[in-house]
Short mmCIF file of C-alpha atoms in Angstrom, two decimals:
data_model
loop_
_atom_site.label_atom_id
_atom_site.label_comp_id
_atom_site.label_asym_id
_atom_site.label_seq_id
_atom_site.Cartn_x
_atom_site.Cartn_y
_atom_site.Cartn_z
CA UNK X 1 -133.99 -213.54 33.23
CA UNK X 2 -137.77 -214.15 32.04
CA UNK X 3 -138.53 -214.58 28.39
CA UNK X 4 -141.31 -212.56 26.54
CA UNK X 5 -141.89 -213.85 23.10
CA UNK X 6 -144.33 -212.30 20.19
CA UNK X 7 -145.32 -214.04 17.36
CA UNK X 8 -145.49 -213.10 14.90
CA UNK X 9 -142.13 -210.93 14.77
CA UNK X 10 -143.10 -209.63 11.01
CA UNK X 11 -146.79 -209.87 9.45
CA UNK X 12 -147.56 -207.92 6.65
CA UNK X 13 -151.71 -207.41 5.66
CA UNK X 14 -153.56 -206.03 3.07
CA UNK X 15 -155.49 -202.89 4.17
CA UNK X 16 -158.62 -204.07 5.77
CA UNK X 17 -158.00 -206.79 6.95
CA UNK X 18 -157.36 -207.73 11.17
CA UNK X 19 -154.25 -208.93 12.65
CA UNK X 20 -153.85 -210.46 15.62
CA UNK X 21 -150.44 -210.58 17.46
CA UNK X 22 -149.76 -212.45 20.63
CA UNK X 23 -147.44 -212.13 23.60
CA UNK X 24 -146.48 -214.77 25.98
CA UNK X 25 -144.41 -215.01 28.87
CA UNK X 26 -142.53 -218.18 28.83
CA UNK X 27 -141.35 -218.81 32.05
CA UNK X 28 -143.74 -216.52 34.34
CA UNK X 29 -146.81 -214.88 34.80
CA UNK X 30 -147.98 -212.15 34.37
CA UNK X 31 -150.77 -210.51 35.65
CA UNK X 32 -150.14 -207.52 33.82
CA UNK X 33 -148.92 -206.66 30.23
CA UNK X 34 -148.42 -203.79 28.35
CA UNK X 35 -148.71 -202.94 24.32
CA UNK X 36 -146.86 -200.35 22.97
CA UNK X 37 -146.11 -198.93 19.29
CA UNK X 38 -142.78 -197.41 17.64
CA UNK X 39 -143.06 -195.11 14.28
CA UNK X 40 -139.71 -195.41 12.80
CA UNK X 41 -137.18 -192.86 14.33
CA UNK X 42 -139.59 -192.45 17.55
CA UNK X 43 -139.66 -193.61 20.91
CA UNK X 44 -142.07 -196.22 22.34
CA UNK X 45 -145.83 -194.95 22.69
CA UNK X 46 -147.50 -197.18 25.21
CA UNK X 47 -150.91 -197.92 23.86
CA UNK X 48 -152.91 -199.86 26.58
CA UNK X 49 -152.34 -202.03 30.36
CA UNK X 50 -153.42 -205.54 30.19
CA UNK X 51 -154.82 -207.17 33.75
CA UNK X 52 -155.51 -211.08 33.08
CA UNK X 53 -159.33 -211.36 33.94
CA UNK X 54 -159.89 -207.59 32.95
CA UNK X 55 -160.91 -205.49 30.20
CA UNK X 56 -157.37 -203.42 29.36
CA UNK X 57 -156.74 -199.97 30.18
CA UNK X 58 -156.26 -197.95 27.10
CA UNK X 59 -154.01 -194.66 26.64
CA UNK X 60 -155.62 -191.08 25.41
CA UNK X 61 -156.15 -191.36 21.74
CA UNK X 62 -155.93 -195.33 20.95
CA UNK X 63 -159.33 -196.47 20.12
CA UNK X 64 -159.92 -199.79 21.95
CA UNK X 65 -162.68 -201.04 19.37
CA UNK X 66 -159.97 -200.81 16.55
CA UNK X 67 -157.35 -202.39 19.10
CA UNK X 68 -158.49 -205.05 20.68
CA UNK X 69 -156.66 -206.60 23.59
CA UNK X 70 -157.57 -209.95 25.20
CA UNK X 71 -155.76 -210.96 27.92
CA UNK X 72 -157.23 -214.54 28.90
CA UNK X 73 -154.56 -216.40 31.12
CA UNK X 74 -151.58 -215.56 32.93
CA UNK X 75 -149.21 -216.18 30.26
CA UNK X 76 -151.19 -214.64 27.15
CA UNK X 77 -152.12 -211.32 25.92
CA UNK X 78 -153.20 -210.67 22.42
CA UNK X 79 -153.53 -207.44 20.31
CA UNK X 80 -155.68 -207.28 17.14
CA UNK X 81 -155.61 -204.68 15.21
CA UNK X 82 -159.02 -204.44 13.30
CA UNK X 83 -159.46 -203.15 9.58
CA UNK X 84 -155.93 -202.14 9.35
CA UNK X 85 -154.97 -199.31 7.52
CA UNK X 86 -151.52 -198.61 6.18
CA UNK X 87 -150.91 -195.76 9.20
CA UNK X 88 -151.16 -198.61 11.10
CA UNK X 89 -147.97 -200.20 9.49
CA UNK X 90 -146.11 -199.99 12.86
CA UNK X 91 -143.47 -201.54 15.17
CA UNK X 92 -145.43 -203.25 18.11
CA UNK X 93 -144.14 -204.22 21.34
CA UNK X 94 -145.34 -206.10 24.14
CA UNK X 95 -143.74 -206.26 28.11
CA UNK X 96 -145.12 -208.78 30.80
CA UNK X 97 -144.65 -207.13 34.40
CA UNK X 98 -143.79 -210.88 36.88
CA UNK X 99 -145.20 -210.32 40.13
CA UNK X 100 -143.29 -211.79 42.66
CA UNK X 101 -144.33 -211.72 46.43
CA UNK X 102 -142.01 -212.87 49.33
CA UNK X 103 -139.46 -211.60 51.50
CA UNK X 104 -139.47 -208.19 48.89
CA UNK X 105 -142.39 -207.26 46.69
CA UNK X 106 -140.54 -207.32 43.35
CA UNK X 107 -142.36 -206.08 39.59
CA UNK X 108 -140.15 -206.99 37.38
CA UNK X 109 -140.85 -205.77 33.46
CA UNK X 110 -139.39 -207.55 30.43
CA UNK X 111 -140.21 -206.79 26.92
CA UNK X 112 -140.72 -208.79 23.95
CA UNK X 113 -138.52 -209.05 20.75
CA UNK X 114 -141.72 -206.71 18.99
CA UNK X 115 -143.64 -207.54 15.87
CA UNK X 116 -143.46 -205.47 12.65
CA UNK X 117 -146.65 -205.00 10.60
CA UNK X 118 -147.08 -203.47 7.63
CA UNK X 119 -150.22 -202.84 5.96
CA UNK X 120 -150.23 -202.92 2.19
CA UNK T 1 -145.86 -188.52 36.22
CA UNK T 2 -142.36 -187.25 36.25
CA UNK T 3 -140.81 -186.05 32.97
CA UNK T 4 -137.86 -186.92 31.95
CA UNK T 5 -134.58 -185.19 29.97
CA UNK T 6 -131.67 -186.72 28.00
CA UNK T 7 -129.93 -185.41 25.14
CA UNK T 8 -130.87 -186.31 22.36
CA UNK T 9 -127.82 -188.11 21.05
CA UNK T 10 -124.04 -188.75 21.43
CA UNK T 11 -121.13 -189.60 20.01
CA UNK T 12 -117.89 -191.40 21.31
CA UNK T 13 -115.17 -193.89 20.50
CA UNK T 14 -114.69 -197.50 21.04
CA UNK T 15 -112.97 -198.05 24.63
CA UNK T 16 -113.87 -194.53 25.82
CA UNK T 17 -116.46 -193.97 29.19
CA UNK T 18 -119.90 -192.27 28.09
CA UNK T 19 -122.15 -190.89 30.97
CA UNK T 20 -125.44 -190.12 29.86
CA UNK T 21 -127.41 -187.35 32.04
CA UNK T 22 -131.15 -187.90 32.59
CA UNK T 23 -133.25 -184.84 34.57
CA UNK T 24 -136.18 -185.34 36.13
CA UNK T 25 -136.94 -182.62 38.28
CA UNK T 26 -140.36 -183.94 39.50
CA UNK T 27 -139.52 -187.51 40.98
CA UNK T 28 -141.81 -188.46 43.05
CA UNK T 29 -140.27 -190.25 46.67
CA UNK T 30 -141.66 -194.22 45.14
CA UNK T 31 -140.47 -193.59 42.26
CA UNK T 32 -137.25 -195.57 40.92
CA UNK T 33 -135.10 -194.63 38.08
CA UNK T 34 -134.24 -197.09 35.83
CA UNK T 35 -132.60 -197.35 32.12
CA UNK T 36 -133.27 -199.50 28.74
CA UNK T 37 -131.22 -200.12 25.72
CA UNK T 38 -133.20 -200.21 22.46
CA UNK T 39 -131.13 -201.87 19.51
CA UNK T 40 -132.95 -201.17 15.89
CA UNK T 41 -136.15 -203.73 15.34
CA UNK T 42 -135.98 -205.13 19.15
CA UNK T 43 -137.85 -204.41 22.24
CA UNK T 44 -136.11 -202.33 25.00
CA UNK T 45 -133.24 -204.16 27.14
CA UNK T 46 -133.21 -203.64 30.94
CA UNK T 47 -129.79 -202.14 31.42
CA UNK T 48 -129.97 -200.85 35.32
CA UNK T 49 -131.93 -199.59 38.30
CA UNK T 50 -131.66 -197.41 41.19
CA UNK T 51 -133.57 -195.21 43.95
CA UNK T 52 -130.58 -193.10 45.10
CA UNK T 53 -126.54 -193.31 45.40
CA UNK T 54 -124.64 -195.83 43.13
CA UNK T 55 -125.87 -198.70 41.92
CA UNK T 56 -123.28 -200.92 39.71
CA UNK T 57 -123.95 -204.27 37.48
CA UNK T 58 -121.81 -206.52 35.36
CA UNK T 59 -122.93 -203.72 31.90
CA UNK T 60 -122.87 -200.30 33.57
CA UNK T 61 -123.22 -197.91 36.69
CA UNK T 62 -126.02 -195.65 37.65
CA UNK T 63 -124.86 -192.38 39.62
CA UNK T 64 -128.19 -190.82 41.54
CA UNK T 65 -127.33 -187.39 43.71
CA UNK T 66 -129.15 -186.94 47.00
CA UNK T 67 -131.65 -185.01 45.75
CA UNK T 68 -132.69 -187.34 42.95
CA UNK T 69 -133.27 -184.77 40.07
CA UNK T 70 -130.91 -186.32 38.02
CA UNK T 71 -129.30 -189.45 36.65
CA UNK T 72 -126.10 -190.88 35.64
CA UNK T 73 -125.86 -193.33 33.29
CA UNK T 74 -122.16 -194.96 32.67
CA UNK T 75 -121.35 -197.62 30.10
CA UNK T 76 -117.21 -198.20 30.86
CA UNK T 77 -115.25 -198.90 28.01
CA UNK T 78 -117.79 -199.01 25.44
CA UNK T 79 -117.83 -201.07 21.64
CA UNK T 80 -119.23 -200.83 18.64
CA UNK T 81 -122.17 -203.04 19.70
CA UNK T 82 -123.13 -200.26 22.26
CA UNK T 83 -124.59 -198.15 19.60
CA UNK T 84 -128.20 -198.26 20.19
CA UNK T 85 -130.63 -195.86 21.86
CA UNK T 86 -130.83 -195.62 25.69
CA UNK T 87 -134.01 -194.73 27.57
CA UNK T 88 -133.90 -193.23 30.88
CA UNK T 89 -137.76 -194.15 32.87
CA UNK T 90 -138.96 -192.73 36.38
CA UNK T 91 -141.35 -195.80 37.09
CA UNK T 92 -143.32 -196.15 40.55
CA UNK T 93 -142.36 -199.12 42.56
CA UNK T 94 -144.95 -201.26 40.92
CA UNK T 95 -143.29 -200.48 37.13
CA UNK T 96 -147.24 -200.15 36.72
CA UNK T 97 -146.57 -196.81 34.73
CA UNK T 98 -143.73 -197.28 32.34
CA UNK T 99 -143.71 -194.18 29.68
CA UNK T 100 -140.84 -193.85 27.43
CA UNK T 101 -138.88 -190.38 26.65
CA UNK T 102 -137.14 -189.61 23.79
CA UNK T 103 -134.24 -191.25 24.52
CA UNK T 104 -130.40 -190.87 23.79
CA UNK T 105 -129.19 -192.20 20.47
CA UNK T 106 -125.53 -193.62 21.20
CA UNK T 107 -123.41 -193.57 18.31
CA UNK T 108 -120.15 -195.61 18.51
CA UNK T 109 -117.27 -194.95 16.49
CA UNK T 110 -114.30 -197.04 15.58
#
């Protein structure tokens, strides 16, 4: 199947600082990705949509000028988290939805291995 | 968006069946049902997918009744490696709208 990758899979900041985490699809692309966050013990919280070209959708309650989501080319979406504050300290993950038209529409999702931050 | 149910975990042995139950009562006619495995520090793992009957793959079988309230989840045989958390997702056709429940935590025993 497709390949999602992050990088980087572990960062860890001092508080105030910005991070900025990418996700790529390897072998597709994708004109939509998709950032979420997991709190230890939780389930996945999905944070924002990514359309190449287009500013991002963002979820109730995530502040898009403290997560910042750039999603330049087909195979790229980045997520920077600005000023970072320890309750930021969170398990992010990233999915890539291919697109692929033909004799059956298809959307297939894949995630990526997720990136842990902490924020010191 | 249509909610889903699971318990919240489980327990079995190594070689025995599990069949996890998802509800969700509110499914909407393009939506699809499909489930993810989660292992600890890793993004979800596609497991399956379906729309209605039986739907079987080389890891597990999906069970979906006619009316499409509920869900079936069956891992045959299962290992120690199975222990992870499984997700069961009601996603429109276009996976545009992928939302995560709580999810099942699998325990394994030997």
């Amino acid at each position: 199947g497709a390949v999602v990758s992050q990088h980087p899979s572990r960062v860890i900041c001092k508080s105030g600082t910005s991070v900025k985490i990418e996700c790529r699809s390897l072998d597709f692309q994708a004109t939509t990705m998709f950032w979420y966050r997991q709190f230890p013990k939780q389930s996945l919280m999905l944070m924002a949509t990514s359309n190449e070209g287009s500013k991002a959708t963002y979820e109730q309650g995530v502040e898009k000028d403290k997560f910042l989501i750039n999603h330049a080319s087909l195979t790229l979406s980045t997520l920077t988290v600005t000023s970072a504050h320890p309750e930021d300290s969170s398990f992010y993950i990233c999915s890539a939805r291919e697109d692929t038209w033909g004799q059956g529409n298809s959307y297939e999702q894949y995630f990526g291995p997720g990136t842990r931050l902490t924020v010191t | 968006l249509a909610k889903t149910t699971q318990p919240i975990s489980m327990d079995s042995y190594e070689g025995q069946e599990v069949n996890i139950t998802c509800s969700h009562n509110n499914i909407a006619t393009n939506d699809y049902i499909t489930w993810y495995q989660q292992f600890p520090s890793q993004g979800p793992r596609f497991i399956i997918q379906g729309y209605k009957t039986k739907v079987t793959n080389e890891v597990a079988s999906l069970f979906i009744p006619a009316d499409r309230k509920s869900s079936t989840l069956s891992l045959p045989r299962v290992s120690l490696s199975d222990t992870a958390v499984y997700y069961c997702l009601v996603v429109p056709y276009n996976n545009n709208d992928m939302r995560f429940g709580a999810g099942t935590r699998l325990t394994v025993k030997p």
